[in-house]
Tab-separated table of N, CA and C in Angstrom:
chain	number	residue	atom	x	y	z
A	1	UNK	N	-6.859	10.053	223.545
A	1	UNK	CA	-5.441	10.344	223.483
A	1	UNK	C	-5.269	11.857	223.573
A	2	UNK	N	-3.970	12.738	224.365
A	2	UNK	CA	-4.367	13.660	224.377
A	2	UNK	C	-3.616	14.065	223.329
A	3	UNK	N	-3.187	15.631	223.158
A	3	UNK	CA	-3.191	16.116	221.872
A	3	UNK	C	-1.740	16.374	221.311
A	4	UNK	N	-0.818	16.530	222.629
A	4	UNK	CA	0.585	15.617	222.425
A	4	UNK	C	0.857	14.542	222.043
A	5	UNK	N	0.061	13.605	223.102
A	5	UNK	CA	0.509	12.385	222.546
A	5	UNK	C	-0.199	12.069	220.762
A	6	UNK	N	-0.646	12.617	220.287
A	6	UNK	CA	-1.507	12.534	218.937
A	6	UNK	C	-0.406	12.885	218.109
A	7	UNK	N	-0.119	14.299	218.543
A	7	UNK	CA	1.101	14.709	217.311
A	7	UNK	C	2.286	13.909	217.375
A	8	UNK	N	2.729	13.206	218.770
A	8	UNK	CA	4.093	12.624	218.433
A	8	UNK	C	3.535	11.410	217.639
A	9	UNK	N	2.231	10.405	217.952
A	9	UNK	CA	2.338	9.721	217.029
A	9	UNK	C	2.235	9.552	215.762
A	10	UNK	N	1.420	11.151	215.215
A	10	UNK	CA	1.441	11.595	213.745
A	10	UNK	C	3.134	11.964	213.413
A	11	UNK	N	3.779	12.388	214.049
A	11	UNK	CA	5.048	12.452	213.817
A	11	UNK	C	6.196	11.244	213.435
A	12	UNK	N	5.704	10.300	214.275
A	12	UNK	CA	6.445	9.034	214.397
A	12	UNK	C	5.663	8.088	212.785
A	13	UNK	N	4.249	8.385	212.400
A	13	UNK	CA	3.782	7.816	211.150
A	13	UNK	C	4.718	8.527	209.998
A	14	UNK	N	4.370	10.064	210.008
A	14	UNK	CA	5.232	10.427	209.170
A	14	UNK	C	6.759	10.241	208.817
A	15	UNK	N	7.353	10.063	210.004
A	15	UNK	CA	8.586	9.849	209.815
A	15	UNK	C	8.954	7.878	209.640
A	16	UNK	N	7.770	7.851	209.358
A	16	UNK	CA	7.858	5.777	208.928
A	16	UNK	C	7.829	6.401	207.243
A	17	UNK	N	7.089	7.242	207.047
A	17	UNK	CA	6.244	7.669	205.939
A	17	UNK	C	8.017	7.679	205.030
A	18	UNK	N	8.557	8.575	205.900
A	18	UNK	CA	9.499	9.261	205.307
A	18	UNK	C	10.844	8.121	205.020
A	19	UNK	N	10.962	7.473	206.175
A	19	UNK	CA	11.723	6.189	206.112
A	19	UNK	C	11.322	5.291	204.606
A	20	UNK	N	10.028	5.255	204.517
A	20	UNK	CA	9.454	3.919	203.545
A	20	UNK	C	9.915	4.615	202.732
A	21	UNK	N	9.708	5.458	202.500
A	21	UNK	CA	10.405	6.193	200.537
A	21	UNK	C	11.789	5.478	200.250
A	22	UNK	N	12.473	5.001	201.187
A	22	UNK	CA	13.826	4.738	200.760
A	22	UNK	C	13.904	2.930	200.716
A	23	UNK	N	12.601	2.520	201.118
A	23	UNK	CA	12.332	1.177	201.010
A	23	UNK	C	11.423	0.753	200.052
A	24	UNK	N	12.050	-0.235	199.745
A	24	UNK	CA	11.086	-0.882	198.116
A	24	UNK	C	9.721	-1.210	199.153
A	25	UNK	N	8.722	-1.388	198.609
A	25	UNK	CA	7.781	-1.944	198.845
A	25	UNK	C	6.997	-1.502	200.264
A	26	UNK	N	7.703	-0.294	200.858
A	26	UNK	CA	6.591	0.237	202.033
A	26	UNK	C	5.849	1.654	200.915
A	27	UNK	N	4.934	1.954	201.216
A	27	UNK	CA	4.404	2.871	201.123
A	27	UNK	C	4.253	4.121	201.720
A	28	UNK	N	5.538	4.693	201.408
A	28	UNK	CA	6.100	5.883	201.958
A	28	UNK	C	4.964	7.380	202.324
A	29	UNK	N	4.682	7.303	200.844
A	29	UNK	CA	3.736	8.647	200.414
A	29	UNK	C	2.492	8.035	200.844
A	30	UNK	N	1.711	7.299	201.016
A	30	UNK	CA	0.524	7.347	201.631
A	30	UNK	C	0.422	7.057	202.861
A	31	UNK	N	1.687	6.601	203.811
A	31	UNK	CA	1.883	6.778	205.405
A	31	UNK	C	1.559	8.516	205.602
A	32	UNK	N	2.248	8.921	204.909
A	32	UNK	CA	2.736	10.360	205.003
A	32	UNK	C	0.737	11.015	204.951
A	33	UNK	N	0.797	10.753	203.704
A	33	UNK	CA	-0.872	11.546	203.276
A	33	UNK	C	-1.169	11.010	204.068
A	34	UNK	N	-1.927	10.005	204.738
A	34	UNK	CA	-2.734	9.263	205.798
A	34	UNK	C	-2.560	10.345	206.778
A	35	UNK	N	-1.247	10.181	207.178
A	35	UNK	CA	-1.103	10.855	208.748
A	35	UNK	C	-1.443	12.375	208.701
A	36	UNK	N	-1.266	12.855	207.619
A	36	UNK	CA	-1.854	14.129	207.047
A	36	UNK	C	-3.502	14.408	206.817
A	37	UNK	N	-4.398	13.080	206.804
A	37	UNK	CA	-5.711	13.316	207.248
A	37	UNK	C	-5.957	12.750	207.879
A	38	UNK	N	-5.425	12.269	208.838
A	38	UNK	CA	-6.016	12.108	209.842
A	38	UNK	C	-5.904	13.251	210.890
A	39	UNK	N	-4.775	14.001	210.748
A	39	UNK	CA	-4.530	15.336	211.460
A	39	UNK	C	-5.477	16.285	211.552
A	40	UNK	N	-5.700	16.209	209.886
A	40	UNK	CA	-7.059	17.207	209.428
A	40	UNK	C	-7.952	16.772	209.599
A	41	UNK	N	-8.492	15.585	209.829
A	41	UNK	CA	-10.098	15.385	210.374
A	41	UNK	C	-10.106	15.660	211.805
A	42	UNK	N	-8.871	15.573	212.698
A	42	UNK	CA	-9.014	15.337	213.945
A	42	UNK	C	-8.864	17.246	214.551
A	43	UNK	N	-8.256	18.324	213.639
A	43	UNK	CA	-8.521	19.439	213.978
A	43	UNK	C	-9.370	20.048	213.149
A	44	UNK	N	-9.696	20.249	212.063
A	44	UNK	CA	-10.918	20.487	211.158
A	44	UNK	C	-10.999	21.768	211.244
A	45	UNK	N	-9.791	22.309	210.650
A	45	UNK	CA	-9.530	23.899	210.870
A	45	UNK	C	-9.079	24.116	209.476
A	46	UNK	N	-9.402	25.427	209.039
A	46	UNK	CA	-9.172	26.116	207.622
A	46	UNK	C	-7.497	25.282	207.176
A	47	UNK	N	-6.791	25.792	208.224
A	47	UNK	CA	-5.332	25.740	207.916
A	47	UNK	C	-5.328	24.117	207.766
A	48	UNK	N	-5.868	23.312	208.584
A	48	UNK	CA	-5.813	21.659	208.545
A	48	UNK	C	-6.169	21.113	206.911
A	49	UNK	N	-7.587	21.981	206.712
A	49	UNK	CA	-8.236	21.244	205.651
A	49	UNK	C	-7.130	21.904	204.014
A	50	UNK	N	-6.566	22.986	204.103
A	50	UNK	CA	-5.704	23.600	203.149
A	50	UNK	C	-4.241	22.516	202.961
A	51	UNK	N	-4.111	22.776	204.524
A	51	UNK	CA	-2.858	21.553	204.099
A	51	UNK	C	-3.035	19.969	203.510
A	52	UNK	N	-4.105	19.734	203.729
A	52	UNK	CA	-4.757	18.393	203.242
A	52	UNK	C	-4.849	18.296	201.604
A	53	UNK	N	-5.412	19.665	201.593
A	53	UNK	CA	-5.704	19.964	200.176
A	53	UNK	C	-4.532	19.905	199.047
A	54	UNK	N	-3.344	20.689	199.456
A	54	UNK	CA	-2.332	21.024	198.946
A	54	UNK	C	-1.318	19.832	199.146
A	55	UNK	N	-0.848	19.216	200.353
A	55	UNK	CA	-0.260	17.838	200.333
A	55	UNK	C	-0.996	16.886	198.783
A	56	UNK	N	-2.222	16.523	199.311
A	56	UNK	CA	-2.770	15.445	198.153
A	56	UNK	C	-2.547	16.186	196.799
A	57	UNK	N	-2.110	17.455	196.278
A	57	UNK	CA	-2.093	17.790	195.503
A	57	UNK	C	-0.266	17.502	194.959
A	58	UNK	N	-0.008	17.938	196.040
A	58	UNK	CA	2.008	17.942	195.774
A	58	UNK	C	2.320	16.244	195.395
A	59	UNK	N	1.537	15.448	196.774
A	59	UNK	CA	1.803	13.769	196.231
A	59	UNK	C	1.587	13.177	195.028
A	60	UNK	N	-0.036	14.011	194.010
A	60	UNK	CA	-0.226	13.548	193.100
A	60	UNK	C	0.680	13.998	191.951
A	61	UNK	N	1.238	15.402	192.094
A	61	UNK	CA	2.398	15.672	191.305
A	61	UNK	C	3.439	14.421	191.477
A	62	UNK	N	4.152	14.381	192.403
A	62	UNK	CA	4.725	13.522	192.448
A	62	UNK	C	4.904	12.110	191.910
A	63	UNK	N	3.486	11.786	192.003
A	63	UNK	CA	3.218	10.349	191.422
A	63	UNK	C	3.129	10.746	189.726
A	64	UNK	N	2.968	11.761	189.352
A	64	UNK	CA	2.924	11.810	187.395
A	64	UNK	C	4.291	12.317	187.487
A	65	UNK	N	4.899	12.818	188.033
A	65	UNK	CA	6.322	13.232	187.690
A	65	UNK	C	7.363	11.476	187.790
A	66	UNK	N	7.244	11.006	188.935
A	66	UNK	CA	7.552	9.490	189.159
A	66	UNK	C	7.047	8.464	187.611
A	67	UNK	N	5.823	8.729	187.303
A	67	UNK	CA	5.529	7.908	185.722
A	67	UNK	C	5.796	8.562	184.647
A	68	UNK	N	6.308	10.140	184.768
A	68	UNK	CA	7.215	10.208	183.172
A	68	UNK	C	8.931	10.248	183.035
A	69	UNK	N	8.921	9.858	184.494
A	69	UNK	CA	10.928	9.513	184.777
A	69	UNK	C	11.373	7.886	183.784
A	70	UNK	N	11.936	8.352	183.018
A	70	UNK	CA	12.629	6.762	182.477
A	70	UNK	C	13.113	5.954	183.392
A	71	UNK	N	12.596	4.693	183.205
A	71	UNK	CA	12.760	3.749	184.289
A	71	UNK	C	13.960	2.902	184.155
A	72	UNK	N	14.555	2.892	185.108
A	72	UNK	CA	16.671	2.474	185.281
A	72	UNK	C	16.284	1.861	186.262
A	73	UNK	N	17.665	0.644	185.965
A	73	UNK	CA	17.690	-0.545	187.175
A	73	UNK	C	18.893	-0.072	187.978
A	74	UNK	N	18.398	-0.204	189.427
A	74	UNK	CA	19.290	0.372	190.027
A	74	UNK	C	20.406	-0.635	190.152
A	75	UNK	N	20.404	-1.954	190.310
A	75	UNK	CA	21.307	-3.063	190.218
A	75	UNK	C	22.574	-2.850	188.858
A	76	UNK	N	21.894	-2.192	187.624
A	76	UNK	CA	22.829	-2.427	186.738
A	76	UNK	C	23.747	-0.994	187.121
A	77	UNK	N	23.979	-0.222	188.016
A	77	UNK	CA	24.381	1.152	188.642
A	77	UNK	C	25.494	0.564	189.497
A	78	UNK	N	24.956	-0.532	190.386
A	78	UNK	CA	26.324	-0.433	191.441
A	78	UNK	C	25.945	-0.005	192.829
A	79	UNK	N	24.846	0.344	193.170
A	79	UNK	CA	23.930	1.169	193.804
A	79	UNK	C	23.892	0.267	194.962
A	80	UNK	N	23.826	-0.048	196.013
A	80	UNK	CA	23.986	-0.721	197.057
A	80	UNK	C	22.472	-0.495	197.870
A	81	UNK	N	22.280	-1.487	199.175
A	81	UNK	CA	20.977	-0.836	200.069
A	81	UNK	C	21.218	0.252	200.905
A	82	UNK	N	22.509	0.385	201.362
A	82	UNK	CA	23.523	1.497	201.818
A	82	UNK	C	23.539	2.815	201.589
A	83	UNK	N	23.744	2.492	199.924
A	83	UNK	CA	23.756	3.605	199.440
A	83	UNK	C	22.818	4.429	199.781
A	84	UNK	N	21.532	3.607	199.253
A	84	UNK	CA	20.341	4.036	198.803
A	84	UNK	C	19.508	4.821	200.698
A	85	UNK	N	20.203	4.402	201.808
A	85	UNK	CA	20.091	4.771	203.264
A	85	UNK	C	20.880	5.651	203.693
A	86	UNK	N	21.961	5.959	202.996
A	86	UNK	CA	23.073	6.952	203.173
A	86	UNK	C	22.616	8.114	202.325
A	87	UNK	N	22.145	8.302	201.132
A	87	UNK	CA	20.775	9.220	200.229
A	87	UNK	C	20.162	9.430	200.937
A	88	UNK	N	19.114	8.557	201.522
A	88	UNK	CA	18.218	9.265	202.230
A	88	UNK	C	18.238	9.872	203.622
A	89	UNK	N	19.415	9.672	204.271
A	89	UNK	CA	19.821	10.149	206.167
A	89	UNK	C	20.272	11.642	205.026
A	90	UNK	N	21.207	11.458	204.316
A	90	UNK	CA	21.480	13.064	203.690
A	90	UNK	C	20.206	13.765	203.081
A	91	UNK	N	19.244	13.139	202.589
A	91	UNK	CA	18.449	14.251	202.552
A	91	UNK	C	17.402	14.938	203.128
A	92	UNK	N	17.480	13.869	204.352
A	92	UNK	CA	16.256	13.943	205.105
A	92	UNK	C	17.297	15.346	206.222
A	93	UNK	N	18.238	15.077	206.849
A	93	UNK	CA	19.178	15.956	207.140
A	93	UNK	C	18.959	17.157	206.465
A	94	UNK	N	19.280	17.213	205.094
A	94	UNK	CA	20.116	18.533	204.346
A	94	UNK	C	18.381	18.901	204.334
A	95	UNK	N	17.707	18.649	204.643
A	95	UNK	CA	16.290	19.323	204.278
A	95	UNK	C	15.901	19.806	205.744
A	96	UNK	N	16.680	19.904	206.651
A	96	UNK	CA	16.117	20.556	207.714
A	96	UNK	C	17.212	21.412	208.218
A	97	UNK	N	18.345	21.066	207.835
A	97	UNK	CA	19.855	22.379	208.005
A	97	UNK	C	19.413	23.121	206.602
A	98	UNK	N	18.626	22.828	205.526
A	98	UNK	CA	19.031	23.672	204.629
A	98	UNK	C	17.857	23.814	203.935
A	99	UNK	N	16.673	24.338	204.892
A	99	UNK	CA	15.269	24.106	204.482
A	99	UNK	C	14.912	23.970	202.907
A	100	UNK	N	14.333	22.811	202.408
A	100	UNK	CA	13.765	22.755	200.895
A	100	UNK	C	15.361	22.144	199.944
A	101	UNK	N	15.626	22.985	200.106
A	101	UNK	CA	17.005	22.623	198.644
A	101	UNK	C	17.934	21.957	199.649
A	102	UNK	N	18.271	21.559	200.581
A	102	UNK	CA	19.004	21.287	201.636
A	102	UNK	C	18.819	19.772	201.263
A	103	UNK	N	17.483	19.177	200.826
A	103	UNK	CA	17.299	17.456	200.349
A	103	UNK	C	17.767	17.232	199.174
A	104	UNK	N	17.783	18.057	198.311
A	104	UNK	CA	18.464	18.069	197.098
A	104	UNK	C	20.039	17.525	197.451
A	105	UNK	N	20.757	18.773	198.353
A	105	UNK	CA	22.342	18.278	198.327
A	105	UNK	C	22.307	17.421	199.121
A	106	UNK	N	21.939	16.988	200.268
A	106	UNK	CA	21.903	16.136	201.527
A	106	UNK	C	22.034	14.749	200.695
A	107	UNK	N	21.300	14.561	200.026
A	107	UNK	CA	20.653	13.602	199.235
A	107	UNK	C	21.727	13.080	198.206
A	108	UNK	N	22.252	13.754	197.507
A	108	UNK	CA	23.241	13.969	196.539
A	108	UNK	C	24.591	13.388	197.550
A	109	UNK	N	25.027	14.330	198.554
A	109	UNK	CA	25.760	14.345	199.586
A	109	UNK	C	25.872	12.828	200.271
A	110	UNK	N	25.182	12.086	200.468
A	110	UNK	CA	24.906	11.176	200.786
A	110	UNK	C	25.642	9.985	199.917
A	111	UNK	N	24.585	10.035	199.102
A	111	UNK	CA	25.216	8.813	197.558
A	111	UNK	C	26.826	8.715	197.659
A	112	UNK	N	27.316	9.891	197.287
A	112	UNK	CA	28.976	10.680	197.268
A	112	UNK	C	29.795	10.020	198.327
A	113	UNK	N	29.383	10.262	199.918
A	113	UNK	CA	29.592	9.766	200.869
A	113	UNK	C	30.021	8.621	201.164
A	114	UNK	N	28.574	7.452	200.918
A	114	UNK	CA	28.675	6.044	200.626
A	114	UNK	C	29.617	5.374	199.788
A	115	UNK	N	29.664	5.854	198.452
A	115	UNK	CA	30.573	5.772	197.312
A	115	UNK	C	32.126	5.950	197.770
A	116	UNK	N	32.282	7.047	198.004
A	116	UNK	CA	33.823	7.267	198.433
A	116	UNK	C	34.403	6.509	198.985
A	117	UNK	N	33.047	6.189	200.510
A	117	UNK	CA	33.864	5.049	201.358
A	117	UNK	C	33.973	3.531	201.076
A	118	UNK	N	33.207	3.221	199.948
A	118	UNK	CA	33.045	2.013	199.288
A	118	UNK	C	34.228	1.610	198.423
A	119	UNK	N	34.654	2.947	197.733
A	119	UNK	CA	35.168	2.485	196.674
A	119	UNK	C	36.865	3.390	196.698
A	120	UNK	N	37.083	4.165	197.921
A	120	UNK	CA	38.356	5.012	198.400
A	120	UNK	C	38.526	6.302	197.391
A	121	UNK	N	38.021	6.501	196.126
A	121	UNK	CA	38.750	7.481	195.988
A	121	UNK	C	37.844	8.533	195.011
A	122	UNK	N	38.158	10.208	194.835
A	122	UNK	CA	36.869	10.688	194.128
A	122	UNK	C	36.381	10.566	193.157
A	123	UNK	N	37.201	10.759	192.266
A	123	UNK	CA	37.429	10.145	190.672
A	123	UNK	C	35.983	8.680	190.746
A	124	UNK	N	36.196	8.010	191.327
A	124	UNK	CA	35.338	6.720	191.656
A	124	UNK	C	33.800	6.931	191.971
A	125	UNK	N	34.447	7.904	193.322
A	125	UNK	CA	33.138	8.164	193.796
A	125	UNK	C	32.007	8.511	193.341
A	126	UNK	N	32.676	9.631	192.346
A	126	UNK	CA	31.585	10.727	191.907
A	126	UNK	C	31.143	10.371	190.537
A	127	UNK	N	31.897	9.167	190.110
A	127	UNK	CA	31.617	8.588	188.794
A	127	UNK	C	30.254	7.292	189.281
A	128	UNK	N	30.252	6.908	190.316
A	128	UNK	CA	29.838	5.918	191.050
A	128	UNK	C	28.156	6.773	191.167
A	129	UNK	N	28.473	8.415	191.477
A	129	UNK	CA	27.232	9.050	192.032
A	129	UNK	C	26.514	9.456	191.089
A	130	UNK	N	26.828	9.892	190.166
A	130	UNK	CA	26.625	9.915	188.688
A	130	UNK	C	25.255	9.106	188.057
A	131	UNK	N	26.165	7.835	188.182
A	131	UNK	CA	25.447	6.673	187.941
A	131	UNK	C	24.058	6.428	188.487
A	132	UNK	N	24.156	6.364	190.092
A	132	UNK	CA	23.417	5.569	191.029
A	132	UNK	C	22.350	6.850	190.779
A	133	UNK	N	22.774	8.518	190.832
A	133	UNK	CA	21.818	9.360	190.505
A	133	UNK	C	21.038	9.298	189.468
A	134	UNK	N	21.152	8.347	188.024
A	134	UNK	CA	20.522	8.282	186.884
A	134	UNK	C	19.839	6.962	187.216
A	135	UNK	N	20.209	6.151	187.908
A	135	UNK	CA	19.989	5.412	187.323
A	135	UNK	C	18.027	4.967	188.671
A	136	UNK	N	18.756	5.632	189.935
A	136	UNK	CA	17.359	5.233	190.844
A	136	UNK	C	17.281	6.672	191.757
A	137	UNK	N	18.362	7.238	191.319
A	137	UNK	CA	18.133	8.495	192.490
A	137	UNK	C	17.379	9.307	192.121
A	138	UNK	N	17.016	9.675	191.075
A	138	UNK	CA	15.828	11.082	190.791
A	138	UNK	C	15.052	10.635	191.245
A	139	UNK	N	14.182	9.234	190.912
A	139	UNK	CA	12.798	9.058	191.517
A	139	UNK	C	12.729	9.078	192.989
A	140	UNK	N	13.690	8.559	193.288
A	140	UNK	CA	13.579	8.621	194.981
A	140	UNK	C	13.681	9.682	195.131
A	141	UNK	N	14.655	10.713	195.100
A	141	UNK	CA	14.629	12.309	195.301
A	141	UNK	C	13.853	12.597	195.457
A	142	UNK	N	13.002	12.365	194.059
A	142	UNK	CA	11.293	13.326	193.665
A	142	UNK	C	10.652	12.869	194.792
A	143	UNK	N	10.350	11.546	195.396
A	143	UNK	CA	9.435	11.258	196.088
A	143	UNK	C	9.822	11.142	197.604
A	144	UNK	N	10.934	11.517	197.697
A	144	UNK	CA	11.654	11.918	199.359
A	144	UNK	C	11.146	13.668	199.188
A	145	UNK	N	11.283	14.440	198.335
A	145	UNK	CA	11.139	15.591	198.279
A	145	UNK	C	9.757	15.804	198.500
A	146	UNK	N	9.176	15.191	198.262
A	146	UNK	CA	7.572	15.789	197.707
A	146	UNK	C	7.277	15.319	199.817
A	147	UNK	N	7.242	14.229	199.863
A	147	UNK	CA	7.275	14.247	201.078
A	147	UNK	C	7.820	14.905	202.158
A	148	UNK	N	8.960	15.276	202.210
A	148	UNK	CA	9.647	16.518	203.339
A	148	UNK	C	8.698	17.747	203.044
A	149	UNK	N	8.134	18.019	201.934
A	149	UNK	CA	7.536	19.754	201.794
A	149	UNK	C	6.224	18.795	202.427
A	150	UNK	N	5.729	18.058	202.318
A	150	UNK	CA	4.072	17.504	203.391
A	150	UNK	C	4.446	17.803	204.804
A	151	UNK	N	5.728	17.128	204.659
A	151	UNK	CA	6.246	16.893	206.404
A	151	UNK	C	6.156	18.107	207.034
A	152	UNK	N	7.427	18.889	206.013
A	152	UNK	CA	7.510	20.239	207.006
A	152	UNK	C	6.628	21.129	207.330
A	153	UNK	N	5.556	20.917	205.980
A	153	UNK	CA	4.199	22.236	205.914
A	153	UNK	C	3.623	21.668	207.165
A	154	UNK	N	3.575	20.204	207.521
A	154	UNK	CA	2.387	20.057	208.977
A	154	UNK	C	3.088	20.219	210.151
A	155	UNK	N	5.140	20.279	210.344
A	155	UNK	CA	5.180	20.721	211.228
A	155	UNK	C	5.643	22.095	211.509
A	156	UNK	N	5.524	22.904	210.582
A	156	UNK	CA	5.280	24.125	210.381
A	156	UNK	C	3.937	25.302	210.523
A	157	UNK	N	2.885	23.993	210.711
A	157	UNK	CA	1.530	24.854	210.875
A	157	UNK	C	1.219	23.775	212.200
A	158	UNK	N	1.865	22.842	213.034
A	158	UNK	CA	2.113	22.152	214.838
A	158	UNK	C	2.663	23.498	215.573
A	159	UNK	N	3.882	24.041	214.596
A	159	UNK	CA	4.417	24.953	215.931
A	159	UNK	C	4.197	26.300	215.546
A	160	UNK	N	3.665	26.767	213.828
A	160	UNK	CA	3.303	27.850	214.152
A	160	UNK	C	1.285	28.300	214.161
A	161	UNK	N	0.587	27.355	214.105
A	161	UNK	CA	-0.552	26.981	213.896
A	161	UNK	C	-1.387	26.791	214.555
């Protein structure tokens, strides 16, 4: 395969990677790490093997930050599958108009979005975002976040690397 076609399909894993975070039961963060060594075995360069290093390090944060979050049902929130796809198009967005903290509001931005149009009015909305943010949105955040800084560091060391 040549070495285009390699990165778009490491691109196209990662961005499944990045999709699954917002889906129960895919395995978001280890699409992501996967496609992240396989990159690095396949260039086997200082910068490859660092980013390897430092990804598996950010994911495993992630995963102890994810097991000391109090665990909330997102059903008893109000929280829709919508919602929870309208969160993640905003933060996957606000993290590339607004590099790093850009997934934070995107993300936030999103929930708000969904809500408003669900329910017509702000008062609602933002009482609605509130909620759905306590109750399933941090963990997803944390683990949409931890993933965009994998994402961007490998296509940040594709185009400047």
């Amino acid at each position: 395969m040549s070495g285009i076609g390699q990165l778009l399909l490491l691109g196209l894993v990662m961005l499944l990677g990045l999709v699954g975070v917002l889906i129960p039961g895919v395995p978001g963060r280890w699409l992501v790490w996967a496609a992240m060594l396989w990159w690095s075995l396949h260039e086997q360069t200082a910068l490859a093997w660092v980013l390897l290093v430092c990804s598996t390090a950010v994911l495993l944060i992630v995963q102890v930050v994810l097991w000391l979050l109090p665990a909330r049902r997102i059903r008893d929130s109000g929280a829709t599958r919508r919602t929870a796809a309208w969160a993640g198009v905003g933060g996957i967005v606000g993290f590339f108009l607004l590099p790093v903290v850009g997934a934070v509001v995107g993300f936030v931005g999103g929930i708000y979005l969904c809500e408003r149009h669900r329910l017509g009015g702000h008062g609602q909305a933002a009482a609605a975002t509130r909620t759905a943010m306590r109750a399933a949105g941090t963990s997803v955040l944390v683990e949409l976040f931890g993933c965009l800084l994998v994402v961007g560091a490998w296509v940040g060391a594709v185009i400047w690397g």
